Amino acid sequence: MNFKSIKGTRDILPGEVETWQRAEDVVRRVMHSYNYREIRTPVFEQTELFARSIGELTDIVSKEMYTFHDRSNESLTLKPEGTASVLRAYIQHNLGEQSPLTKVYYLGPMFRQERPQAGRLRQFHQFGAEALGSQSAQLDVEMMLIALDVYQGLGIRQFALAINSVGCQRCRPAYKQRLTYELTKVCDRLSTESQARVKQNPLRVLDSKDENDRRLTKNAPLMKDHLCDGCREHFKSVESLLRSTRTDFRIDGRLVRGLDYYTKTAFEITSPALGSQDALAGGGRYDLLVQELGGKPTPGVGFAAGMERLIMVLKKDRKDLTDRFRPDLFIASLDETTREWAFVKARELRTAGFAVELDYLDRSVKSQMREANRLQARFVIVIGERELTSGSARLKEMQTGKEAPVMLEALEKVLKT
RNA sequence: GUGUCCGUAGUUCAGUUGGUUAGAACGCCAGGUUGUGGCCCUGGAGGUCGAGGGUUCGAGUCCCUUCGGACACCCCA
């Protein structure tokens, strides 16, 4: 019986990992450009934290979490999303006392026990940001812009932004009641899933994929048309800022997020290059959550974006990306003496900042040359007894095949040019 | 969790109505005379045919179970 990676998890091997690193670099660059600072939280937390923040009734909490008991019988859970942990840290370390506005970002693995499919893993990776302490619509839009800047920065072209407002505790209850009333009228004709939603979470009936559900709810009231003054103003500001920054977007009155904690703005970025799981990123405002988790009343906004989905789109849009690490120099050697010399010299050059590779398998020069070629080393130098006694060798530039004499002492200087 | 399809060398795949030592391409290794890559040529290594059970004289080929994968539902990043 051979060991295999757990269902729904995968290895990112050399060759693919370079694409990830490139993406991560862009994420960090964009985050820093908006002055977000990185925060790293543990991969697991008390189960209660997620139940409280995400919502007991959500699919995530009710059936998708990796929950276990440790040896002291405490219930722990591998984090299914990033926001809860960030807010926990924010509250725990009183970050709100250090400055009125906190802007942080994260990048890391998340876990959800779902059936794997295109763009859906049990361990997946997200990057995201949270801005705590301000109600400004500018921050709502900033979240969208960060995600869009990352995609643009990577040369991704296939994506679309959709926004909506899910209201607040002042206007949502009344709307919900009204919607439920309307839905009840057609309830028996809705799909079985939607029938359950009418009671559990009526808002979600609206974004059902079922064609028949869509038809039946065609004239159902939308939250965005029943916002209180505050929410309406806020939503207008978001729209206006998006226009000012010349950002393409569309208002989707049926857009609902899966997590319970959102208020006001909700948004989603999807890509037609993905499969059925087409969301690249999603986020929104959560003005009640910090308080809910035991902190002082603090407004917040955030978003999360899927790394593997980003990579999938990136591979489709940018087939030209095939970079790999290339050694600057490959030192081929002939016998035990020269091999040791090569080892020492390599160390010297590596310390000086060069990527240097050599043969560890006692191979023939021919094989070593093949290896150097495969690694796409920029230069190769063959060291034998002749070279060691004369102190000079020929440096071969692999791309052109040209060789030039070099003094071994001067190797470092020559490589620098 | 439900459904559909799939599971043969490192990789992508072939494998006739079940019938002798399971093949190809690419990749890998070694050579093509004295210390030099890419192209080309020659040779080589590498598979308990996902795993377990069953039917059969005989199973990679049929049946069951199980594990895994792909895709969709659900949900979401």
Coordinates of N, CA and C in Angstrom, one line a residue, chain A residues 242-381:
Chain A
L242 N -16.4 53.5 -8.3 CA -16.0 52.6 -9.4 C -16.0 53.3 -10.7
R243 N -17.0 54.2 -10.9 CA -17.0 54.9 -12.2 C -15.8 55.9 -12.3
S244 N -15.5 56.6 -11.1 CA -14.4 57.5 -11.1 C -13.1 56.8 -11.4
T245 N -13.0 55.6 -11.0 CA -11.7 54.9 -11.2 C -11.8 54.1 -12.5
R246 N -12.8 54.3 -13.3 CA -13.0 53.7 -14.6 C -12.9 52.2 -14.5
T247 N -13.7 51.6 -13.5 CA -13.7 50.2 -13.3 C -15.0 49.6 -13.9
D248 N -14.8 48.6 -14.7 CA -16.0 47.9 -15.3 C -16.7 47.1 -14.2
F249 N -17.9 47.2 -14.1 CA -18.7 46.4 -13.1 C -20.1 46.3 -13.5
R250 N -20.8 45.4 -12.9 CA -22.2 45.3 -13.1 C -22.9 45.1 -11.8
I251 N -24.1 45.7 -11.7 CA -24.9 45.5 -10.4 C -25.7 44.2 -10.6
D252 N -25.5 43.3 -9.6 CA -26.3 42.1 -9.7 C -27.1 42.0 -8.4
G253 N -28.4 42.4 -8.5 CA -29.3 42.4 -7.4 C -29.5 41.1 -6.7
R254 N -29.1 40.1 -7.4 CA -29.3 38.7 -6.8 C -28.1 38.2 -6.1
L255 N -27.0 38.9 -6.2 CA -25.7 38.4 -5.6 C -25.8 38.3 -4.1
V256 N -25.5 37.1 -3.6 CA -25.5 36.9 -2.1 C -24.3 36.2 -1.8
R257 N -23.7 36.5 -0.7 CA -22.5 35.8 -0.3 C -22.9 34.7 0.6
G258 N -22.0 33.7 0.7 CA -22.4 32.5 1.5 C -22.2 32.6 3.0
L259 N -21.4 33.7 3.4 CA -21.2 33.9 4.8 C -22.2 34.8 5.4
D260 N -22.6 34.6 6.6 CA -23.6 35.4 7.2 C -23.3 36.8 7.6
Y261 N -22.0 37.0 7.7 CA -21.6 38.3 8.4 C -21.6 39.6 7.5
Y262 N -21.9 39.4 6.2 CA -21.9 40.6 5.4 C -23.0 41.6 5.6
T263 N -22.6 42.9 5.5 CA -23.6 44.0 5.6 C -23.2 44.9 4.4
K264 N -24.2 45.6 3.9 CA -24.0 46.6 2.8 C -23.4 45.9 1.6
T265 N -22.2 46.4 1.3 CA -21.5 45.9 0.1 C -21.2 44.4 0.0
A266 N -21.5 43.8 -1.1 CA -21.1 42.4 -1.4 C -20.6 42.5 -2.8
F267 N -19.5 41.8 -3.1 CA -19.0 41.8 -4.5 C -18.4 40.4 -4.8
E268 N -18.3 40.2 -6.1 CA -17.7 38.9 -6.5 C -17.1 39.2 -7.9
I269 N -15.9 38.6 -8.1 CA -15.2 38.6 -9.3 C -15.2 37.2 -9.9
T270 N -15.8 37.1 -11.1 CA -15.9 35.8 -11.7 C -15.1 35.7 -13.0
S271 N -14.8 34.5 -13.4 CA -14.1 34.4 -14.7 C -14.7 33.3 -15.6
P272 N -14.9 33.7 -16.8 CA -15.5 32.7 -17.8 C -14.5 31.6 -18.1
A273 N -13.2 31.8 -17.7 CA -12.2 30.8 -18.0 C -12.3 29.7 -17.0
L274 N -13.0 29.8 -15.9 CA -13.1 28.8 -14.9 C -14.3 27.9 -15.3
G275 N -14.4 26.8 -14.6 CA -15.5 25.9 -14.8 C -16.8 26.4 -14.1
S276 N -17.5 25.4 -13.5 CA -18.7 25.7 -12.8 C -18.4 26.6 -11.6
Q277 N -17.2 26.4 -11.0 CA -16.8 27.2 -9.8 C -16.1 28.4 -10.4
D278 N -16.9 29.4 -10.7 CA -16.3 30.5 -11.5 C -15.9 31.7 -10.7
A279 N -16.0 31.7 -9.4 CA -15.6 32.8 -8.6 C -14.1 32.9 -8.3
L280 N -13.5 34.0 -8.8 CA -12.1 34.2 -8.5 C -11.9 34.8 -7.1
A281 N -12.8 35.7 -6.8 CA -12.7 36.4 -5.5 C -14.1 36.9 -5.1
G282 N -14.2 37.1 -3.8 CA -15.5 37.6 -3.3 C -15.2 38.3 -2.0
G283 N -16.1 39.2 -1.6 CA -15.9 39.9 -0.4 C -17.0 40.9 -0.1
G284 N -16.8 41.7 0.9 CA -17.8 42.7 1.2 C -17.6 43.3 2.6
R285 N -18.5 44.0 3.0 CA -18.5 44.8 4.3 C -19.1 44.0 5.4
Y286 N -18.5 44.1 6.6 CA -19.0 43.4 7.8 C -18.9 44.2 9.0
D287 N -19.8 45.2 9.1 CA -19.8 46.2 10.2 C -20.1 45.7 11.5
L288 N -20.7 44.5 11.6 CA -21.1 44.0 12.9 C -20.2 42.9 13.5
L289 N -19.3 42.4 12.6 CA -18.6 41.2 13.0 C -17.6 41.3 14.2
V290 N -16.9 42.4 14.2 CA -15.9 42.6 15.2 C -16.6 42.6 16.6
Q291 N -17.7 43.3 16.7 CA -18.5 43.3 17.9 C -19.0 41.9 18.2
E292 N -19.5 41.3 17.2 CA -20.0 39.9 17.4 C -19.0 39.0 18.0
L293 N -17.7 39.2 17.7 CA -16.6 38.3 18.2 C -16.0 38.8 19.5
G294 N -16.7 39.9 20.0 CA -16.2 40.3 21.4 C -15.3 41.5 21.4
G295 N -15.2 42.2 20.2 CA -14.4 43.4 20.2 C -15.3 44.6 20.3
K296 N -14.6 45.8 20.3 CA -15.4 47.0 20.3 C -16.1 47.1 19.0
P297 N -17.2 47.8 18.9 CA -17.9 48.0 17.6 C -17.0 48.6 16.6
T298 N -16.7 47.9 15.6 CA -15.7 48.3 14.6 C -16.1 47.9 13.2
P299 N -16.3 48.9 12.3 CA -16.7 48.5 11.0 C -15.5 47.9 10.2
G300 N -15.8 47.1 9.2 CA -14.7 46.4 8.5 C -15.2 46.0 7.1
V301 N -14.2 45.9 6.2 CA -14.5 45.3 4.9 C -13.3 44.4 4.5
G302 N -13.6 43.4 3.7 CA -12.6 42.5 3.3 C -12.9 41.7 2.0
F303 N -12.0 41.0 1.6 CA -12.2 40.1 0.5 C -11.3 38.9 0.5
A304 N -11.6 37.8 -0.2 CA -10.8 36.7 -0.2 C -10.7 36.2 -1.7
A305 N -9.6 35.8 -2.2 CA -9.5 35.3 -3.5 C -8.8 34.0 -3.6
G306 N -9.2 33.1 -4.5 CA -8.7 31.8 -4.6 C -7.4 31.7 -5.4
M307 N -6.3 31.2 -4.8 CA -5.1 31.1 -5.5 C -5.1 30.1 -6.7
E308 N -5.7 28.8 -6.4 CA -5.6 27.9 -7.5 C -6.5 28.3 -8.7
R309 N -7.6 29.0 -8.3 CA -8.4 29.5 -9.5 C -7.7 30.6 -10.2
L310 N -7.0 31.4 -9.5 CA -6.2 32.4 -10.2 C -5.1 31.7 -11.1
I311 N -4.5 30.7 -10.6 CA -3.5 30.0 -11.4 C -4.1 29.4 -12.6
M312 N -5.3 28.8 -12.4 CA -6.0 28.2 -13.6 C -6.2 29.2 -14.7
V313 N -6.7 30.4 -14.3 CA -7.0 31.4 -15.3 C -5.7 31.9 -15.9
L314 N -4.7 32.1 -15.0 CA -3.4 32.5 -15.5 C -2.8 31.6 -16.5
K315 N -2.9 30.3 -16.3 CA -2.4 29.4 -17.3 C -3.1 29.4 -18.6
K316 N -4.4 29.8 -18.6 CA -5.1 29.9 -19.9 C -4.8 31.2 -20.6
D317 N -4.7 32.3 -19.8 CA -4.5 33.6 -20.4 C -3.0 33.9 -20.8
R318 N -2.1 33.2 -20.1 CA -0.7 33.5 -20.3 C 0.1 32.2 -20.5
K319 N -0.1 31.7 -21.8 CA 0.6 30.5 -22.1 C 2.1 30.7 -22.3
D320 N 2.5 32.0 -22.3 CA 3.9 32.3 -22.5 C 4.7 32.2 -21.2
L321 N 4.1 32.0 -20.1 CA 4.8 31.9 -18.8 C 5.4 30.5 -18.6
T322 N 6.6 30.4 -18.9 CA 7.3 29.1 -18.6 C 8.7 29.3 -18.0
D323 N 8.7 30.1 -17.0 CA 10.0 30.4 -16.4 C 10.5 29.3 -15.4
R324 N 11.8 29.2 -15.3 CA 12.3 28.3 -14.3 C 13.6 28.9 -13.9
F325 N 14.1 28.4 -12.8 CA 15.4 28.9 -12.3 C 16.5 28.4 -13.2
R326 N 17.4 29.3 -13.6 CA 18.5 28.9 -14.4 C 19.8 29.2 -13.7
P327 N 20.7 28.2 -13.6 CA 22.0 28.4 -13.0 C 22.8 29.4 -13.9
D328 N 23.6 30.2 -13.2 CA 24.4 31.1 -14.0 C 25.6 30.3 -14.6
L329 N 26.0 29.3 -13.8 CA 27.2 28.6 -14.2 C 27.1 27.1 -13.9
F330 N 27.6 26.2 -14.8 CA 27.7 24.8 -14.4 C 29.2 24.5 -14.5
I331 N 29.7 24.0 -13.4 CA 31.1 23.6 -13.4 C 31.2 22.1 -13.7
A332 N 31.7 21.7 -14.8 CA 32.0 20.3 -15.1 C 33.4 20.0 -14.7
S333 N 33.5 18.8 -14.1 CA 34.8 18.4 -13.7 C 35.1 17.0 -14.0
L334 N 36.4 16.6 -14.0 CA 36.8 15.3 -14.5 C 37.2 14.2 -13.5
D335 N 37.8 14.6 -12.4 CA 38.2 13.6 -11.5 C 38.0 14.0 -10.1
E336 N 38.5 13.3 -9.2 CA 38.3 13.6 -7.8 C 38.8 15.0 -7.4
T337 N 40.1 15.3 -7.9 CA 40.7 16.5 -7.5 C 39.9 17.7 -8.0
T338 N 39.6 17.6 -9.3 CA 38.9 18.8 -9.9 C 37.4 18.9 -9.4
R339 N 36.9 17.7 -9.0 CA 35.5 17.8 -8.4 C 35.5 18.5 -7.1
E340 N 36.5 18.3 -6.3 CA 36.6 19.0 -5.1 C 36.9 20.5 -5.3
W341 N 37.7 20.8 -6.3 CA 38.0 22.2 -6.6 C 36.7 22.9 -7.0
A342 N 35.9 22.2 -7.8 CA 34.6 22.7 -8.3 C 33.7 23.0 -7.2
F343 N 33.7 22.1 -6.2 CA 32.8 22.2 -5.0 C 33.1 23.5 -4.3
V344 N 34.4 23.7 -4.1 CA 34.9 24.8 -3.3 C 34.6 26.1 -4.1
K345 N 34.9 26.1 -5.4 CA 34.7 27.3 -6.2 C 33.2 27.6 -6.3
A346 N 32.4 26.6 -6.4 CA 31.0 26.8 -6.5 C 30.5 27.6 -5.2
R347 N 31.0 27.1 -4.1 CA 30.6 27.8 -2.8 C 30.9 29.2 -2.8
E348 N 32.2 29.5 -3.3 CA 32.7 30.9 -3.4 C 31.8 31.7 -4.2
L349 N 31.4 31.2 -5.4 CA 30.6 32.0 -6.3 C 29.2 32.1 -5.8
R350 N 28.7 31.1 -5.2 CA 27.3 31.1 -4.7 C 27.2 32.2 -3.6
T351 N 28.3 32.3 -2.8 CA 28.3 33.3 -1.7 C 28.3 34.7 -2.4
A352 N 28.9 34.8 -3.5 CA 28.9 36.0 -4.2 C 27.6 36.4 -5.0
G353 N 26.7 35.4 -4.8 CA 25.4 35.7 -5.4 C 25.0 35.0 -6.7
F354 N 25.9 34.1 -7.1 CA 25.6 33.4 -8.4 C 24.9 32.0 -8.1
A355 N 24.1 31.6 -9.1 CA 23.5 30.3 -8.9 C 24.4 29.3 -9.7
V356 N 25.0 28.4 -9.0 CA 26.0 27.5 -9.6 C 25.7 26.1 -9.3
E357 N 25.8 25.2 -10.4 CA 25.5 23.8 -10.2 C 26.7 23.0 -10.7
L358 N 26.8 21.8 -10.1 CA 27.9 20.9 -10.6 C 27.4 19.5 -10.6
D359 N 28.3 18.6 -10.9 CA 27.9 17.2 -11.0 C 28.2 16.4 -9.7
Y360 N 27.2 15.7 -9.3 CA 27.4 15.0 -8.0 C 27.3 13.5 -8.3
L361 N 27.3 13.1 -9.6 CA 27.1 11.7 -9.9 C 28.3 11.1 -10.6
D362 N 29.4 11.7 -10.6 CA 30.6 11.2 -11.2 C 30.3 10.9 -12.7
R363 N 29.7 11.8 -13.3 CA 29.3 11.5 -14.7 C 30.4 12.0 -15.7
S364 N 30.2 11.5 -16.9 CA 31.2 11.9 -18.0 C 30.9 13.3 -18.4
V365 N 31.9 13.9 -19.0 CA 31.8 15.3 -19.4 C 30.6 15.5 -20.3
K366 N 30.4 14.5 -21.2 CA 29.3 14.5 -22.1 C 28.0 14.6 -21.3
S367 N 27.9 13.8 -20.3 CA 26.7 13.8 -19.5 C 26.5 15.1 -18.7
Q368 N 27.6 15.6 -18.3 CA 27.6 16.9 -17.5 C 27.1 18.0 -18.4
M369 N 27.6 18.0 -19.7 CA 27.2 19.0 -20.6 C 25.7 18.9 -20.9
R370 N 25.2 17.6 -21.0 CA 23.8 17.4 -21.3 C 23.0 18.0 -20.1
E371 N 23.5 17.7 -18.9 CA 22.8 18.2 -17.7 C 22.8 19.8 -17.7
A372 N 23.9 20.4 -18.0 CA 24.0 21.8 -18.1 C 23.0 22.4 -19.1
N373 N 22.9 21.7 -20.2 CA 22.0 22.1 -21.2 C 20.5 22.0 -20.8
R374 N 20.2 20.9 -20.1 CA 18.9 20.7 -19.6 C 18.5 21.8 -18.6
L375 N 19.4 22.1 -17.8 CA 19.2 23.1 -16.7 C 19.2 24.6 -17.3
Q376 N 19.6 24.6 -18.6 CA 19.7 25.9 -19.2 C 20.6 26.9 -18.5
A377 N 21.7 26.3 -18.1 CA 22.8 27.1 -17.5 C 23.3 28.1 -18.5
R378 N 23.6 29.3 -18.0 CA 24.1 30.3 -19.0 C 25.5 30.0 -19.4
F379 N 26.3 29.6 -18.5 CA 27.7 29.3 -18.8 C 28.1 27.9 -18.3
V380 N 29.1 27.3 -19.0 CA 29.7 26.1 -18.5 C 31.2 26.3 -18.6
I381 N 31.8 25.7 -17.5 CA 33.3 25.7 -17.6 C 33.7 24.3 -17.2

